[in-house]
Coordinates of C-alpha atoms (C1' of nucleotides) in Angstrom, one line a residue:
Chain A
X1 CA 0.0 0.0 0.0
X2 CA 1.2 3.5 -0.9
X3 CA 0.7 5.2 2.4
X4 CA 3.3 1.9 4.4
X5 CA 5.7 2.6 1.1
X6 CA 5.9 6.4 2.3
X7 CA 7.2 5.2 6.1
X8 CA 9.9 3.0 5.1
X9 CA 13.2 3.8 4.2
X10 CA 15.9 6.0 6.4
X11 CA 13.8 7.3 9.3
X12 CA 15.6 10.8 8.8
X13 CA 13.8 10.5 5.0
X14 CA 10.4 9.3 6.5
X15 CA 10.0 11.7 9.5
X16 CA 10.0 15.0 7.8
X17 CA 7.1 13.1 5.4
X18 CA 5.2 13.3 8.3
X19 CA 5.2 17.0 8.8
X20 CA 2.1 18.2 8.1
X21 CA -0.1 14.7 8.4
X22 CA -2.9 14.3 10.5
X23 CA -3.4 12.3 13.7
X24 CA -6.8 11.6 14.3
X25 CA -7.9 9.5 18.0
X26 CA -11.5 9.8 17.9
X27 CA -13.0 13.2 17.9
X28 CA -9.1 14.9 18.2
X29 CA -7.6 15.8 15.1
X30 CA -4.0 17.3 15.4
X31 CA -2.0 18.2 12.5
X32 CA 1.5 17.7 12.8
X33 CA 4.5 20.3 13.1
X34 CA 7.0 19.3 14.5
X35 CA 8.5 15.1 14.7
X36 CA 11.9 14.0 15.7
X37 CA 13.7 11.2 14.1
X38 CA 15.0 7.8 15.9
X39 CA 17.1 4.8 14.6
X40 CA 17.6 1.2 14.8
X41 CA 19.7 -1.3 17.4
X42 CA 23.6 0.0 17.3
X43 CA 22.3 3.2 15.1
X44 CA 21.6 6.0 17.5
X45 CA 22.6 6.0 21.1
X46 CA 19.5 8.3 21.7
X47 CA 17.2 5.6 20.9
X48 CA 15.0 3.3 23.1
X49 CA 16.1 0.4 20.4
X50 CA 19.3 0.8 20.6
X51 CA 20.5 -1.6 23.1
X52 CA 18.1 -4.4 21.2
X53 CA 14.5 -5.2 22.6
X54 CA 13.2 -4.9 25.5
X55 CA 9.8 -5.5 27.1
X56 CA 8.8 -1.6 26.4
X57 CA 10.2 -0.6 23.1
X58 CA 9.1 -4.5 21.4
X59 CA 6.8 -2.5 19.2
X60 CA 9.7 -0.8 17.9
X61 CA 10.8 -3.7 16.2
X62 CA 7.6 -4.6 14.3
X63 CA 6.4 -3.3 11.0
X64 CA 5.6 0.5 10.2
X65 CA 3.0 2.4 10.6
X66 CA 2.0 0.9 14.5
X67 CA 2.1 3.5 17.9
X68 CA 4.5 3.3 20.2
X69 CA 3.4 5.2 23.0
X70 CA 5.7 4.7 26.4
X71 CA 5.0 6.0 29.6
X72 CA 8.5 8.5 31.2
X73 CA 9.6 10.7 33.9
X74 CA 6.5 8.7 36.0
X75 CA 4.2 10.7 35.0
X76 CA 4.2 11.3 30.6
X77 CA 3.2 9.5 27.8
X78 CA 4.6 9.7 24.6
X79 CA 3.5 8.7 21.0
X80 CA 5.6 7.7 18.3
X81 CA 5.1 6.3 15.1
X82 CA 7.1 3.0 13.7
X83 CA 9.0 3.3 10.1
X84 CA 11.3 1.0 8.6
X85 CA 10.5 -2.3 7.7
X86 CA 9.9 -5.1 10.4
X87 CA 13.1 -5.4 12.6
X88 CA 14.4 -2.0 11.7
X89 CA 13.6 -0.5 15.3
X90 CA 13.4 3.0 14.4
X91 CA 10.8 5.8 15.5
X92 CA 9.5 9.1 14.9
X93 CA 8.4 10.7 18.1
X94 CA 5.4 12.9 17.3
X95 CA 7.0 16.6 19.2
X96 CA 3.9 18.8 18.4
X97 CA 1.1 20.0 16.4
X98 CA -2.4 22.0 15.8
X99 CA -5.1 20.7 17.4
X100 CA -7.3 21.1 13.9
X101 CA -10.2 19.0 14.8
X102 CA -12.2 18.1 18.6
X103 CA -11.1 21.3 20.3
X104 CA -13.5 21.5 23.1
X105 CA -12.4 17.8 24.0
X106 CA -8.8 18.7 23.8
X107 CA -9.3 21.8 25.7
X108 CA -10.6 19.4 28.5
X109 CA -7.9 16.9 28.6
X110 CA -5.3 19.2 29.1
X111 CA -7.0 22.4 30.8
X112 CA -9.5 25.1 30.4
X113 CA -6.5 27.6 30.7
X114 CA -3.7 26.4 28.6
X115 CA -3.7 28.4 25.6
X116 CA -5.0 27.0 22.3
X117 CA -1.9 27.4 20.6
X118 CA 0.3 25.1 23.6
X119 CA -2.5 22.1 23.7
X120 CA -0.1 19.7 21.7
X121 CA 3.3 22.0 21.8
X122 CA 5.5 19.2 23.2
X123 CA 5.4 15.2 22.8
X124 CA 3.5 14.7 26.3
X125 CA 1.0 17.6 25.5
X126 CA 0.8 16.2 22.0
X127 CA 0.1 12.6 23.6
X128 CA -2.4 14.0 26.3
X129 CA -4.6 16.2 24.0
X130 CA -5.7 13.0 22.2
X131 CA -6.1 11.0 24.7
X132 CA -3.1 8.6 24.1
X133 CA -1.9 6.3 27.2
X134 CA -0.3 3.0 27.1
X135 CA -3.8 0.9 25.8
X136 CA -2.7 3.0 22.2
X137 CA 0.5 1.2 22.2
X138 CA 1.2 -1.2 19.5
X139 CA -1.8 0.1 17.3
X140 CA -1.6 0.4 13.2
X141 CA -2.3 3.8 12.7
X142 CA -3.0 3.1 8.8
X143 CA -5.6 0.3 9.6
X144 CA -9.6 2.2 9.1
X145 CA -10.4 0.1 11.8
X146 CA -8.4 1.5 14.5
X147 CA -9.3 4.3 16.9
X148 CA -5.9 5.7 15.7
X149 CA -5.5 6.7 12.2
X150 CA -2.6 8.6 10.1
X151 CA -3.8 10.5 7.3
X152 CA -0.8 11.2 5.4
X153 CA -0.4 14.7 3.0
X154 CA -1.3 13.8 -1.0
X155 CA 2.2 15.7 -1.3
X156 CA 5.1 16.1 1.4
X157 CA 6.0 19.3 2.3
X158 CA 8.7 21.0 0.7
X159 CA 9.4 23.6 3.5
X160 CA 10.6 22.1 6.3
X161 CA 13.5 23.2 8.9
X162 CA 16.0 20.2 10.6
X163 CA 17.5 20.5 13.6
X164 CA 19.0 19.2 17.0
X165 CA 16.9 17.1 18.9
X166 CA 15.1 18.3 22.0
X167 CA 16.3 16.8 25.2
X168 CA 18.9 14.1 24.5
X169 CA 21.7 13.1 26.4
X170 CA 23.7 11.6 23.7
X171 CA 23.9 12.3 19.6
X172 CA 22.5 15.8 20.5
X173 CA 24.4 17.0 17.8
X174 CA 22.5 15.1 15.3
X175 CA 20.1 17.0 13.4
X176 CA 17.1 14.6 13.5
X177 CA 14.7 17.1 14.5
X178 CA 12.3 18.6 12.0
X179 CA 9.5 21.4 12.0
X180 CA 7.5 23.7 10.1
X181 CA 9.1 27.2 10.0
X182 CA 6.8 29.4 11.3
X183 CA 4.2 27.4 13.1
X184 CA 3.5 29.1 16.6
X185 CA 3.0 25.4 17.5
X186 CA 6.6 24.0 17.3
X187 CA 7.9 23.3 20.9
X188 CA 11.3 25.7 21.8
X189 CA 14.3 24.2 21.5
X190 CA 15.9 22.8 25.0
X191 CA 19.1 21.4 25.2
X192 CA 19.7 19.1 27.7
Chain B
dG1 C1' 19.1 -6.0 44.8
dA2 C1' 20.0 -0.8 44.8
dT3 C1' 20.6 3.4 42.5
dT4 C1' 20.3 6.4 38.6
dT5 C1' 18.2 8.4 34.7
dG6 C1' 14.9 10.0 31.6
dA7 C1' 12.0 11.4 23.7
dT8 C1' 8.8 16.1 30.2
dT9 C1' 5.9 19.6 32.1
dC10 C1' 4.1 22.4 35.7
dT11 C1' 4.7 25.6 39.5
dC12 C1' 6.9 28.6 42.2
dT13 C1' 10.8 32.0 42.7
Chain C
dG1 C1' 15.9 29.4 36.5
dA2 C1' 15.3 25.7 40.0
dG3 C1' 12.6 21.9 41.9
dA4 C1' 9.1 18.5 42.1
dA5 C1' 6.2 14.8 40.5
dT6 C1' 6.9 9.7 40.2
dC7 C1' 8.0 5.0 37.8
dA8 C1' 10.0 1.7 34.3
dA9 C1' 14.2 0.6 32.2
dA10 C1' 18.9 0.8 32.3
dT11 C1' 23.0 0.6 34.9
dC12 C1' 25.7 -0.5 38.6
dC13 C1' 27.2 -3.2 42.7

DNA sequence: GATTTGATTCTCT
DNA sequence: GAGAATCAAATCC
């Protein structure tokens, strides 16, 4: 299928394709802005996967196009989406977006007084505003049937920025990060 | 078995 | 800008 062909290949390739896609979890649509890139086993220290599989980041290591949503710092959740083909282990960790769709619900889950703009601005806002916990995990975002759907752009934008990734200890100088220049929606940078 | 760390965010100073 | 919240996985005895 053409939308699994466009999320394979070199995760740094595939994660700027998903700038400007759509994440829909029921009645929360969020368009994306901002993703980071993550490799495979041995490829990039800052990656769950790269020690090999473990009981959390298993989902990592199946075929494209699933959720991996883990749960960190005791109290976040964070989505991801798998690329590559089965095995490959790599990620791209969904960093913010526009809540386009199911404000008033979004609004809810995180907070009558968080500005509109800030609802998904950062991977555990992005998570929270549609309702994303660990019963996501492991879900094929490009299946009709699921409660979690990917709705790719007919055409991948041309206009995108790359940078460092946002709170890594190691490989901070790789530029894996990637955003929509301009968006008031893309999360500040933070080095760690 | 114990300790440290983390793809973070919120609150208070 | 610093500190807290809070837990699973990773890393050390």
């Amino acid at each position: 299928m053409a939308r699994l062909d466009r999320l394979t290949g070199p995760v740094e390739k595939v994660a700027p394709r998903l700038l400007g896609a759509v994440v829909r979890s029921g009645a929360v649509a969020i368009r994306l802005t901002e993703v980071e890139a993550y490799a495979g086993v041995g490829e990039d220290e800052a990656s769950h996967s790269h020690r090999g599989r473990t009981k959390r980041n298993a989902i990592m290591f199946g075929p494209a196009g699933h959720l991996y949503v883990y749960f960190t710092y005791g109290m976040h959740w964070c989505a991801n989406i798998v690329t590559g083909v089965e095995g490959t282990a790599s990620a791209v960790l969904l960093r913010a977006g526009e809540v386009v769709d199911g404000l008033e619900l979004a609004i809810e889950r995180r907070g009558a007084r968080v500005p509109e703009k800030d609802l998904a601005r950062g991977p555990a806002r992005l998570a929270s505003a549609l309702g994303l916990d660990g019963s996501a995990n492991g879900l094929n975002v490009l299946d009709p049937a699921s409660p979690v759907r990917l709705t790719l752009r007919s055409r991948a934008v041309k206009e995108f920025e790359a940078g460092p990734r946002v709170g890594v200890a190691k490989e901070a100088e790789r530029p894996w990060r990637f955003w929509l220049p301009g968006e008031p929606t893309v999360s500040p940078y933070r080095r760690r």
